[in-house]
Coordinates of C-alpha atoms and ligand atoms in Angstrom, one line a residue:
Chain A
X9 CA 0.0 0.0 0.0
X10 CA 2.7 2.5 1.0
X11 CA 4.7 1.5 -2.1
X12 CA 1.7 2.1 -4.2
X13 CA 1.1 5.5 -2.8
X14 CA 4.7 6.5 -3.5
X15 CA 4.5 5.0 -7.0
X16 CA 1.3 6.7 -7.9
X17 CA 2.4 10.1 -6.6
X18 CA 5.7 10.0 -8.5
X19 CA 3.8 9.2 -11.7
X20 CA 1.2 11.8 -11.0
X21 CA 3.8 14.5 -10.2
X22 CA 5.6 13.8 -13.5
X23 CA 2.4 14.0 -15.5
X24 CA 1.4 17.3 -14.0
X25 CA 4.8 18.9 -14.0
X26 CA 6.1 17.6 -17.4
X27 CA 3.8 15.5 -19.6
X28 CA 0.7 17.7 -19.6
X29 CA 2.6 20.9 -20.3
X30 CA 1.7 22.1 -23.8
X31 CA 5.3 22.5 -25.1
X32 CA 6.0 18.9 -24.2
X33 CA 2.9 17.5 -25.7
X34 CA 3.9 19.1 -29.0
X35 CA 7.1 17.0 -29.0
X36 CA 5.4 13.9 -30.3
X37 CA 3.2 15.8 -32.8
X38 CA 5.5 18.2 -34.6
X39 CA 8.0 15.7 -36.0
X40 CA 5.4 13.3 -37.5
X41 CA 3.4 16.2 -38.8
X42 CA 6.5 17.6 -40.6
X43 CA 7.2 14.2 -42.0
X44 CA 3.7 13.8 -43.4
X45 CA 3.9 17.3 -45.0
X46 CA 7.3 16.5 -46.5
X47 CA 5.9 13.3 -48.1
X48 CA 2.9 15.2 -49.4
X49 CA 5.0 17.8 -51.0
X50 CA 7.5 15.4 -52.4
X51 CA 5.1 13.0 -54.1
X52 CA 1.5 14.1 -54.0
X53 CA 0.4 11.4 -56.4
X54 CA 1.7 8.4 -54.6
X55 CA 0.9 9.8 -51.2
X56 CA -0.9 7.2 -49.1
X57 CA -1.6 7.8 -45.5
X58 CA -2.0 4.2 -44.6
X59 CA 1.5 3.4 -45.9
X60 CA 2.8 6.2 -43.8
X61 CA 0.9 5.5 -40.6
X62 CA 3.0 2.9 -38.9
X63 CA 6.1 5.0 -39.4
X64 CA 4.4 8.0 -38.1
X65 CA 3.2 6.2 -35.0
X66 CA 6.7 4.8 -34.3
X67 CA 8.1 8.3 -34.7
X68 CA 5.6 9.8 -32.3
X69 CA 6.3 7.2 -29.7
X70 CA 10.1 7.4 -30.0
X71 CA 10.2 11.2 -29.9
X72 CA 7.6 11.4 -27.2
X73 CA 9.0 8.9 -24.7
X74 CA 12.7 9.5 -25.2
X75 CA 12.6 13.2 -25.0
X76 CA 10.5 13.1 -21.8
X77 CA 12.9 10.8 -19.9
X78 CA 15.7 13.3 -20.5
X79 CA 13.6 15.8 -18.7
X80 CA 12.1 13.8 -15.9
X81 CA 15.4 12.1 -15.0
X82 CA 18.4 14.2 -16.2
X83 CA 16.8 17.5 -15.3
X84 CA 15.8 16.3 -11.8
X85 CA 19.2 14.9 -11.3
X86 CA 20.9 18.2 -12.1
X87 CA 18.6 20.0 -9.7
X88 CA 19.3 17.3 -7.1
X89 CA 15.6 16.8 -6.4
X90 CA 16.2 13.3 -7.7
X91 CA 18.0 12.5 -4.5
X92 CA 14.6 12.6 -2.8
X93 CA 13.6 9.5 -4.7
X94 CA 16.8 7.7 -3.9
X95 CA 16.3 8.7 -0.2
X96 CA 12.7 7.5 -0.1
X97 CA 12.0 4.1 1.5
X98 CA 10.9 2.6 -1.7
X99 CA 12.8 0.0 -3.7
X100 CA 14.9 1.2 -6.7
X101 CA 12.7 -1.0 -8.9
X102 CA 9.5 0.7 -7.8
X103 CA 11.1 4.1 -8.4
X104 CA 12.4 3.2 -11.9
X105 CA 9.0 1.7 -12.8
X106 CA 7.2 4.9 -11.6
X107 CA 9.6 7.1 -13.5
X108 CA 9.5 5.1 -16.8
X109 CA 5.7 4.4 -16.5
X110 CA 5.0 8.1 -17.2
X111 CA 7.2 8.2 -20.3
X112 CA 5.7 4.9 -21.6
X113 CA 2.2 6.2 -21.2
X114 CA 3.2 9.5 -22.8
X115 CA 4.6 7.5 -25.8
X116 CA 1.4 5.5 -26.1
X117 CA -0.7 8.6 -26.0
X118 CA 1.5 10.2 -28.7
X119 CA 1.2 7.2 -30.9
X120 CA -2.6 7.6 -31.3
X121 CA -2.4 11.2 -32.3
X122 CA -1.4 10.3 -35.9
X123 CA -4.1 7.6 -35.9
X124 CA -6.7 10.2 -34.9
X125 CA -5.6 12.5 -37.8
X126 CA -5.5 9.6 -40.2
X127 CA -9.0 8.5 -39.3
X128 CA -10.3 11.6 -41.0
X129 CA -8.8 10.5 -44.3
X130 CA -8.8 6.7 -44.4
X131 CA -10.9 3.8 -43.3
X132 CA -9.4 2.1 -40.3
X133 CA -12.1 -0.6 -40.0
X134 CA -9.7 -3.4 -40.9
X135 CA -7.3 -2.6 -38.1
X136 CA -6.5 -5.2 -35.4
X137 CA -6.7 -2.7 -32.5
X138 CA -5.5 -5.2 -29.9
X139 CA -2.4 -6.0 -31.8
X140 CA -1.8 -2.4 -32.6
X141 CA -2.0 -1.4 -29.0
X142 CA 0.3 -4.2 -28.0
X143 CA 2.8 -3.1 -30.6
X144 CA 2.6 0.5 -29.5
X145 CA 3.0 -0.4 -25.9
X146 CA 6.1 -2.6 -26.6
X147 CA 7.7 0.1 -28.7
X148 CA 7.1 2.6 -25.9
X149 CA 8.5 0.3 -23.3
X150 CA 11.6 -0.6 -25.2
X151 CA 12.4 2.9 -26.4
X152 CA 11.8 4.3 -22.9
X153 CA 14.2 1.8 -21.3
X154 CA 16.8 2.5 -24.0
X155 CA 16.6 6.2 -23.2
X156 CA 16.7 5.4 -19.5
X157 CA 20.1 3.8 -20.1
X158 CA 21.2 7.0 -21.8
X159 CA 19.7 9.2 -19.1
X160 CA 21.7 7.2 -16.5
X161 CA 25.0 7.7 -18.4
X162 CA 24.9 11.5 -18.9
X163 CA 24.8 14.5 -16.6
X164 CA 23.3 17.3 -18.8
X165 CA 19.9 17.6 -20.4
X166 CA 21.4 18.5 -23.7
X167 CA 23.6 15.5 -23.6
X168 CA 20.6 13.3 -23.1
X169 CA 18.9 14.9 -26.1
X170 CA 22.0 14.5 -28.3
X171 CA 22.6 10.9 -27.4
X172 CA 19.0 10.1 -27.9
X173 CA 19.3 11.2 -31.5
X174 CA 22.2 8.8 -31.9
X175 CA 19.9 6.0 -31.6
X176 CA 16.5 7.5 -32.6
X177 CA 17.4 8.3 -36.2
X178 CA 19.3 5.2 -37.1
X179 CA 16.6 3.1 -35.4
X180 CA 13.9 4.8 -37.5
X181 CA 15.7 4.2 -40.7
X182 CA 16.9 0.7 -40.0
X183 CA 13.6 -0.7 -38.6
X184 CA 12.0 -1.4 -41.9
X185 CA 9.3 1.2 -41.7
X186 CA 10.6 3.5 -44.4
X187 CA 12.8 1.0 -46.3
X188 CA 12.1 -2.7 -46.0
X189 CA 14.7 -4.5 -44.1
X190 CA 15.3 -6.8 -47.1
X191 CA 16.4 -3.8 -49.2
X192 CA 19.0 -2.7 -46.6
X193 CA 22.7 -3.2 -47.5
X194 CA 23.7 -6.7 -46.3
X195 CA 26.0 -5.4 -43.5
X196 CA 23.2 -3.3 -42.0
X197 CA 20.7 -6.1 -41.8
X198 CA 22.0 -7.9 -38.7
X199 CA 21.9 -4.5 -37.0
X200 CA 18.3 -4.1 -37.9
X201 CA 17.5 -7.3 -36.2
X202 CA 19.1 -6.1 -33.0
X203 CA 16.7 -3.2 -32.7
X204 CA 13.5 -3.6 -30.8
X205 CA 11.8 -1.2 -33.1
X206 CA 12.2 -3.6 -36.1
X207 CA 9.9 -6.1 -34.3
X208 CA 7.5 -3.4 -33.0
X209 CA 7.2 -1.9 -36.4
X210 CA 6.4 -5.3 -37.9
X211 CA 3.5 -5.6 -35.4
X212 CA 2.2 -2.1 -36.3
X213 CA 2.3 -2.9 -40.0
X214 CA 0.5 -6.2 -39.5
X215 CA -2.1 -4.6 -37.3
X216 CA -2.8 -1.8 -39.8
X217 CA -2.3 -3.4 -43.2
X218 CA -1.9 -7.1 -42.7
X219 CA 1.1 -9.1 -43.8
X220 CA 4.4 -8.5 -42.1
X221 CA 7.9 -10.1 -42.1
X222 CA 7.7 -12.2 -38.9
X223 CA 5.0 -14.0 -37.0
X224 CA 3.2 -12.3 -34.2
X225 CA 4.6 -14.8 -31.8
X226 CA 8.2 -14.3 -32.7
X227 CA 7.8 -10.5 -32.6
X228 CA 6.1 -10.6 -29.2
X229 CA 8.7 -13.0 -27.7
X230 CA 11.6 -10.9 -28.9
X231 CA 10.1 -7.7 -27.7
X232 CA 9.2 -9.0 -24.3
X233 CA 12.7 -10.5 -23.9
X234 CA 14.4 -7.3 -25.0
X235 CA 12.2 -5.3 -22.6
X236 CA 13.1 -7.6 -19.7
X237 CA 16.8 -7.4 -20.5
X238 CA 16.8 -3.7 -20.9
X239 CA 15.0 -3.3 -17.6
X240 CA 17.6 -5.4 -15.8
X241 CA 20.4 -3.6 -17.5
X242 CA 19.0 -0.2 -16.8
X243 CA 18.6 -1.0 -13.1
X244 CA 22.1 -2.3 -12.9
X245 CA 23.4 0.9 -14.5
X246 CA 21.4 2.9 -12.0
X247 CA 22.8 1.1 -9.0
X248 CA 26.3 1.5 -10.3
X249 CA 26.1 5.1 -11.5
X250 CA 23.7 6.8 -9.1
X251 CA 24.6 5.3 -5.8
X252 CA 28.2 6.4 -6.0
Chain B
X4 CA 20.5 4.2 23.6
X5 CA 22.8 4.4 20.6
X6 CA 21.0 5.2 17.4
X7 CA 23.9 5.6 15.0
X8 CA 27.0 3.5 15.2
X9 CA 29.8 4.0 12.6
X10 CA 32.8 1.8 12.4
X11 CA 35.9 2.5 10.4
X12 CA 34.0 4.2 7.6
X13 CA 36.0 5.2 4.5
X14 CA 35.2 6.6 1.1
X15 CA 37.6 6.7 -1.8
X16 CA 37.0 8.7 -4.9
X17 CA 39.6 7.4 -7.3
X18 CA 42.8 8.1 -5.5
X19 CA 41.3 10.6 -3.1
X20 CA 40.5 9.4 0.4
X21 CA 37.5 11.7 1.1
X22 CA 36.6 9.9 4.3
X23 CA 39.2 8.1 6.1
X24 CA 38.4 5.5 8.8
X25 CA 35.7 7.3 10.8
X26 CA 34.4 5.7 13.9
X27 CA 31.8 7.4 16.1
X28 CA 28.4 6.8 17.7
X29 CA 25.4 9.0 18.3
X30 CA 23.0 8.7 21.2
X31 CA 19.3 8.9 20.8
X32 CA 18.0 12.4 21.3
X33 CA 21.4 14.0 20.9
X34 CA 22.5 16.8 18.6
X35 CA 25.7 15.7 17.1
X36 CA 27.8 18.1 15.0
X37 CA 30.5 17.6 12.3
X38 CA 32.6 20.7 12.2
X39 CA 35.2 21.0 9.4
X40 CA 36.4 23.2 6.6
X41 CA 35.4 22.8 2.9
X42 CA 36.3 19.4 1.5
X43 CA 36.8 17.8 4.9
X44 CA 34.4 15.0 4.0
X45 CA 31.2 16.1 5.8
X46 CA 28.8 15.7 2.8
X47 CA 30.5 12.5 1.8
X48 CA 29.9 11.1 5.3
X49 CA 26.2 12.2 5.3
X50 CA 25.7 10.6 1.9
X51 CA 27.0 7.3 3.1
X52 CA 24.9 7.4 6.3
X53 CA 21.7 8.1 4.3
X54 CA 22.3 5.7 1.5
X55 CA 23.0 8.1 -1.3
X56 CA 26.5 6.7 -1.7
X57 CA 28.2 3.4 -0.9
X58 CA 31.1 3.2 1.5
X59 CA 34.4 2.0 0.2
X60 CA 34.7 0.1 3.6
X61 CA 33.3 0.2 7.1
X62 CA 30.0 -0.4 8.8
X63 CA 27.0 1.8 9.6
X64 CA 24.3 0.8 11.9
X65 CA 21.2 3.0 12.2
X66 CA 18.5 2.2 14.7
X67 CA 19.6 -1.5 14.6
X68 CA 19.6 -1.7 10.8
X69 CA 22.7 -2.3 8.7
X70 CA 22.4 1.0 6.8
X71 CA 24.7 -0.4 4.0
X72 CA 22.8 -3.6 3.3
X73 CA 19.3 -2.6 4.5
X74 CA 19.3 1.0 3.3
X75 CA 15.6 1.2 2.6
X76 CA 14.6 0.1 6.1
X77 CA 16.9 2.6 7.7
X78 CA 15.7 5.3 5.4
X79 CA 12.2 5.0 6.8
X80 CA 13.2 6.7 10.0
X81 CA 15.6 9.3 8.5
X82 CA 14.9 12.8 7.4
X83 CA 17.6 14.4 5.2
X84 CA 18.3 18.0 4.4
X85 CA 20.9 18.2 1.6
X86 CA 23.5 21.0 1.4
X87 CA 21.4 22.5 -1.4
X88 CA 17.7 23.3 -1.2
X89 CA 16.4 20.7 -3.6
X90 CA 12.7 20.7 -3.9
X91 CA 10.7 20.9 -7.1
X92 CA 10.9 24.4 -8.5
X93 CA 7.7 24.3 -10.5
X94 CA 5.6 23.0 -7.6
X95 CA 4.2 25.2 -4.9
X96 CA 5.2 24.9 -1.2
X97 CA 2.2 22.9 -0.2
X98 CA 2.4 20.4 -3.1
X99 CA 6.1 19.9 -2.5
X100 CA 5.5 18.9 1.1
X101 CA 2.5 16.7 0.1
X102 CA 4.7 15.0 -2.5
X103 CA 7.5 14.3 0.0
X104 CA 4.9 12.8 2.4
X105 CA 3.6 10.5 -0.3
X106 CA 7.1 9.2 -0.9
X107 CA 6.9 7.8 2.7
X108 CA 3.5 6.2 2.0
X109 CA 1.4 8.7 3.9
X110 CA -2.3 8.9 3.0
X111 CA -3.8 12.0 1.5
X112 CA -5.6 13.4 4.6
X113 CA -2.6 12.8 6.7
X114 CA -0.3 14.4 4.1
X115 CA -2.3 17.5 3.8
X116 CA -2.8 17.9 7.6
X117 CA 1.0 17.5 8.2
X118 CA 2.0 19.8 5.4
X119 CA -0.3 22.6 6.7
X120 CA 1.1 22.1 10.2
X121 CA 4.7 22.4 9.1
X122 CA 4.0 25.4 6.9
X123 CA 2.5 27.1 9.9
X124 CA 5.5 26.1 12.1
X125 CA 8.0 27.5 9.6
X126 CA 5.9 30.6 9.0
X127 CA 5.5 29.8 5.3
X128 CA 1.7 29.5 5.2
X129 CA 1.5 32.8 3.3
X130 CA 3.8 31.4 0.6
X131 CA 2.3 28.0 0.3
X132 CA 0.7 28.6 -3.1
X133 CA 3.8 30.2 -4.6
X134 CA 6.1 28.0 -6.7
X135 CA 9.3 26.9 -4.9
X136 CA 11.5 28.6 -7.4
X137 CA 10.0 31.9 -6.5
X138 CA 11.0 31.5 -2.8
X139 CA 13.9 33.5 -1.3
X140 CA 17.0 31.5 -0.2
X141 CA 15.9 31.5 3.4
X142 CA 12.4 30.4 2.6
X143 CA 13.8 27.6 0.4
X144 CA 16.0 26.4 3.2
X145 CA 13.1 26.4 5.6
X146 CA 10.8 24.5 3.2
X147 CA 13.5 22.0 2.6
X148 CA 13.9 21.4 6.3
X149 CA 10.1 21.1 6.6
X150 CA 10.1 18.5 3.8
X151 CA 12.6 16.4 5.7
X152 CA 10.4 16.5 8.8
X153 CA 7.2 15.5 7.0
X154 CA 7.2 11.9 8.1
X155 CA 8.4 12.7 11.7
X156 CA 11.8 11.0 11.4
X157 CA 13.6 9.7 14.4
X158 CA 16.9 11.1 13.1
X159 CA 17.4 14.2 11.1
X160 CA 20.5 14.8 8.9
X161 CA 21.2 18.4 8.2
X162 CA 24.0 19.3 5.8
X163 CA 25.0 23.0 6.5
X164 CA 21.4 24.1 7.2
X165 CA 22.3 27.8 7.8
X166 CA 25.0 28.4 5.2
X167 CA 24.3 31.5 3.1
X168 CA 21.1 32.7 4.8
X169 CA 20.6 35.8 7.0
X170 CA 21.0 36.0 10.7
X171 CA 17.3 35.9 11.6
X172 CA 16.5 32.9 9.5
X173 CA 19.6 31.1 10.8
X174 CA 18.4 31.8 14.4
X175 CA 15.0 30.5 13.6
X176 CA 16.5 27.3 12.2
X177 CA 18.7 26.8 15.2
X178 CA 15.7 27.3 17.5
X179 CA 13.8 24.7 15.5
X180 CA 16.7 22.2 15.8
X181 CA 16.7 22.7 19.6
X182 CA 12.9 22.2 19.7
X183 CA 13.3 19.0 17.8
X184 CA 15.7 17.8 20.4
X185 CA 13.1 18.5 23.1
X186 CA 10.7 16.2 21.2
X187 CA 13.3 13.5 21.2
X188 CA 14.6 13.7 17.6
X189 CA 18.2 12.9 17.1
X190 CA 20.0 15.4 14.9
X191 CA 23.2 15.0 12.9
X192 CA 24.4 18.4 11.7
X193 CA 27.4 19.5 9.6
X194 CA 28.6 23.0 9.7
X195 CA 31.6 25.2 9.3
X196 CA 30.3 27.8 11.7
X197 CA 32.1 27.3 15.0
X198 CA 29.6 29.3 17.1
X199 CA 26.7 27.4 15.6
X200 CA 28.3 24.1 16.6
X201 CA 29.1 25.5 20.1
X202 CA 25.6 26.9 20.6
X203 CA 23.5 23.9 19.6
X204 CA 25.5 20.7 19.6
X205 CA 25.7 18.3 22.5
X206 CA 28.8 16.7 21.0
X207 CA 31.1 17.9 18.2
X208 CA 33.5 16.1 16.0
X209 CA 36.3 18.1 14.4
X210 CA 36.8 16.7 10.9
X211 CA 39.9 17.5 8.9
X212 CA 40.9 15.8 5.6
X213 CA 38.4 13.0 6.1
X214 CA 39.5 12.2 9.7
X215 CA 38.1 13.0 13.1
X216 CA 40.8 14.8 14.9
X217 CA 38.9 15.3 18.2
X218 CA 35.4 14.4 19.4
X219 CA 33.6 15.4 22.6
X220 CA 31.2 17.7 24.3
X221 CA 31.9 21.4 24.1
X222 CA 33.2 21.3 27.7
X223 CA 35.4 18.4 27.0
X224 CA 36.9 20.0 24.0
X225 CA 37.5 23.2 26.0
X226 CA 39.1 21.3 28.8
X227 CA 41.8 20.1 26.4
X228 CA 43.2 23.5 25.9
X229 CA 42.4 25.2 29.2
X230 CA 45.9 24.8 30.5
X231 CA 46.5 28.6 30.4
X232 CA 44.5 31.1 32.5
X233 CA 44.1 34.5 31.0
X234 CA 43.0 37.9 32.4
X235 CA 42.2 40.9 30.3
X236 CA 42.6 44.3 31.9
X237 CA 41.1 47.6 30.8
X238 CA 43.3 50.5 31.8
X239 CA 43.2 54.2 31.6
X240 CA 46.1 54.1 29.2
X241 CA 48.6 51.6 27.8
X242 CA 51.4 50.4 30.0
X243 CA 54.6 52.3 29.3
X244 CA 57.6 50.3 28.1
X245 CA 59.5 51.0 31.3
X246 CA 56.7 49.8 33.6
X247 CA 56.3 46.7 31.4
X248 CA 59.9 45.6 31.9
X249 CA 59.7 46.2 35.6
X250 CA 56.3 44.4 35.8
X251 CA 57.9 41.3 34.2
X252 CA 60.6 41.2 36.8
X253 CA 58.1 41.7 39.6
X254 CA 55.8 38.9 38.5
X255 CA 58.0 36.4 36.7
X256 CA 55.3 33.8 36.4
X257 CA 53.0 36.1 34.4
X258 CA 53.1 36.9 30.7
X259 CA 52.1 40.4 29.8
X260 CA 50.8 41.4 26.4
X261 CA 49.7 44.8 25.3
X262 CA 46.4 44.5 23.5
X263 CA 45.7 47.7 21.7
X264 CA 45.1 51.1 23.2
X265 CA 44.1 50.6 26.8
X266 CA 44.0 46.9 27.2
X267 CA 46.5 44.3 28.4
X268 CA 46.4 40.6 28.7
X269 CA 47.9 38.6 31.5
X270 CA 48.5 34.9 31.1
X271 CA 49.8 32.3 33.5
X272 CA 49.7 28.5 34.0
X273 CA 47.8 29.0 37.3
X274 CA 44.8 31.2 38.3
X275 CA 45.9 34.8 38.7
X276 CA 45.5 36.6 42.0
X277 CA 44.2 40.1 41.3
X278 CA 45.0 42.4 44.3
X279 CA 48.9 42.3 44.0
X280 CA 48.5 43.3 40.4
X281 CA 46.0 46.1 41.1
X282 CA 48.2 47.4 43.9
X283 CA 51.3 47.4 41.7
X284 CA 49.6 49.2 38.8
X285 CA 48.1 51.7 41.2
X286 CA 51.6 52.5 42.5
X287 CA 52.7 53.2 39.0
X288 CA 49.8 55.6 38.5
X289 CA 47.8 53.4 36.2
X290 CA 44.1 53.0 36.9
X291 CA 42.4 49.6 36.2
X292 CA 38.8 49.9 35.2
X293 CA 38.0 46.3 34.5
X294 CA 39.6 42.9 34.9
X295 CA 38.0 40.0 33.1
X296 CA 38.9 36.4 33.1
X297 CA 39.1 35.2 29.5
X298 CA 38.1 31.7 28.6
X299 CA 39.4 30.4 25.3
X300 CA 36.7 30.2 22.7
X301 CA 35.9 27.0 20.8
X302 CA 37.4 28.8 17.9
X303 CA 40.8 28.9 19.6
X304 CA 40.4 25.3 20.6
X305 CA 39.7 24.4 17.0
X306 CA 42.7 26.3 15.7
X307 CA 44.9 24.8 18.3
X308 CA 43.8 21.2 17.7
X309 CA 43.5 21.3 13.9
X310 CA 46.1 23.9 13.0
X311 CA 43.6 25.4 10.7
X312 CA 43.0 29.1 10.9
X313 CA 39.4 30.1 11.7
X314 CA 39.3 32.4 8.8
X315 CA 39.8 29.4 6.5
X316 CA 36.8 27.8 8.1
X317 CA 34.3 30.5 7.3
X318 CA 35.8 33.2 5.2
X319 CA 32.4 34.7 4.2
X320 CA 31.8 35.6 7.9
X321 CA 35.2 37.2 8.3
X322 CA 34.7 39.1 5.1
X323 CA 31.3 40.3 6.1
X324 CA 32.6 41.7 9.4
X325 CA 35.3 43.9 7.9
Ligands
ATP406 N1 31.5 12.5 -6.3 C1 32.7 12.8 -6.1 N2 33.7 12.5 -6.9 C2 35.0 12.8 -6.6 N3 35.4 13.4 -5.5 C3 34.5 13.8 -4.7 C4 33.1 13.6 -4.9 N4 32.4 14.1 -3.8 C5 33.3 14.6 -3.0 N5 34.6 14.5 -3.5 C6 35.8 15.0 -2.9 O1 35.8 14.5 -1.5 C7 36.3 15.5 -0.6 C8 35.3 15.7 0.5 O2 34.2 16.3 -0.1 P1 32.9 16.7 0.7 O3 31.9 17.2 -0.2 O4 32.5 15.5 1.5 O5 33.4 17.8 1.7 P2 32.6 18.7 2.7 O6 33.2 18.6 4.0 O7 31.1 18.5 2.6 O8 32.9 20.2 2.1 P3 32.0 21.5 2.0 O9 32.1 22.2 3.3 O10 32.6 22.2 0.9 O11 30.6 21.0 1.7 C9 36.6 16.7 -1.5 O12 38.0 16.8 -1.7 C10 35.8 16.5 -2.7 O13 36.5 17.1 -3.8
MG407 MG1 29.4 19.6 2.0

């Protein structure tokens, strides 16, 4: 009960202070919107929203959750208010869960903004919503944990933002959303299969358009395993780096 | 009852021994002070005691818990005030306190009641709706202390609570610390203000370069250096050179020092009898207006024991006086 009170209040505080602030909400919207416009201007004839949608969703999640963690963790660590969480009588796991939960929810929320816009233009009746939600959740979880590892390793907010880009952009272009993995140069393909986003994107595509490279089962198992590994790794980094 | 027991505690940062083999214990209900210059290892020690950092070696027991292995259990009874006021800038005073209470698992009604009570105690009720970042330095310090008290900890750790704030606020904080003691709270405080340590601490440890060089009550620390008795005289003029030479021959066991215009200091390894001196000076035509026994201050004791000049300990205070 006591742990739950702490957990819920950390989550609630982050939501109020960071996630629900207008400038932060725009993070997950601007980039996908810009991308859509770019596609529209570049090739108005072959412009198809449903082809673009999985990629837009992935982008929204990625930019939404990773940019938030840089704020909620790196920023609070610089102001030392983060020490309060380390001094609280709650386990490190609970604290990490509470901190990441907000960013994950934020990512999920962002993912559905492009869907909402798309619903005005295309028919989404054939969508497997359950699968879509699962895919969105797993992308949010894995990218949040990845950026948690980054947040643990840096001291400044701008460093966190810069390093996030190091994996955000390559991930987006290697995951098969914009170019199919089979069309990537041979030496990049193994790398694509190391990225959680590749599996998440495959789920999104299957849920929205059917088809897909790998089976649902394979995708889910790999995503869950990666999430578990990342969580354990992030927590170990935290123990090593934060409790000096 | 002993509430904190530290044994051979060390902390190494790379090659630097920041804390070097500390052993001490704190009794329940005591105000225990760490007095030392910048970089002595005060904050490093507090961080280890509170679980913010891991000792390189040594043991810490707090209220019967191994504070290294069972940090989270020990943290339940601790309140910690860091050397910086570190609440959430964008949240107001009331919300800040309620959030801190929630971290300790307190329920909503209890959180709000306690937050209101502490705001009133610290005279911050009027500022409770303002964001923390809009607070003045002294107000921030007070709210940070209030936040550490929200769950009524058995032991409070204060890292330089009064550094950089004005005299009135500092006095208020010191009074609050004494009141806590009356309620039975144990206080561990670090400071580099000698008078502050002298005024509120039951026991003081002098910390230099990560080592405790002396530990004891104020009286015990004083007793160490009270080998010399001193008497300060206020005269109607300064003692002329000739009289001074004669005086020294007349009272060979006394040391005479001229101290500015009309004052002189007498020192001896024994207590100094007054009437022979008064009579002698009167014969020489020098009037004595006042004779005062001088006890060495804790400052002098500190300088003597540690070899560190008091000005080095708190330069800002010295600067402010001149
Ligand atoms: N995280 C760290 N990494 C490396 N060295 C450190 C670290 N923290 C403290 N030190 C070093 O350890 C020594 C003790 O520092 P500490 O902060 O404990 O001193 P302090 O007594 O609190 O000083 P102050 O009065 O300035 O607060 C200093 O030489 C400091 O440079
Ligand atoms: Mg310090």
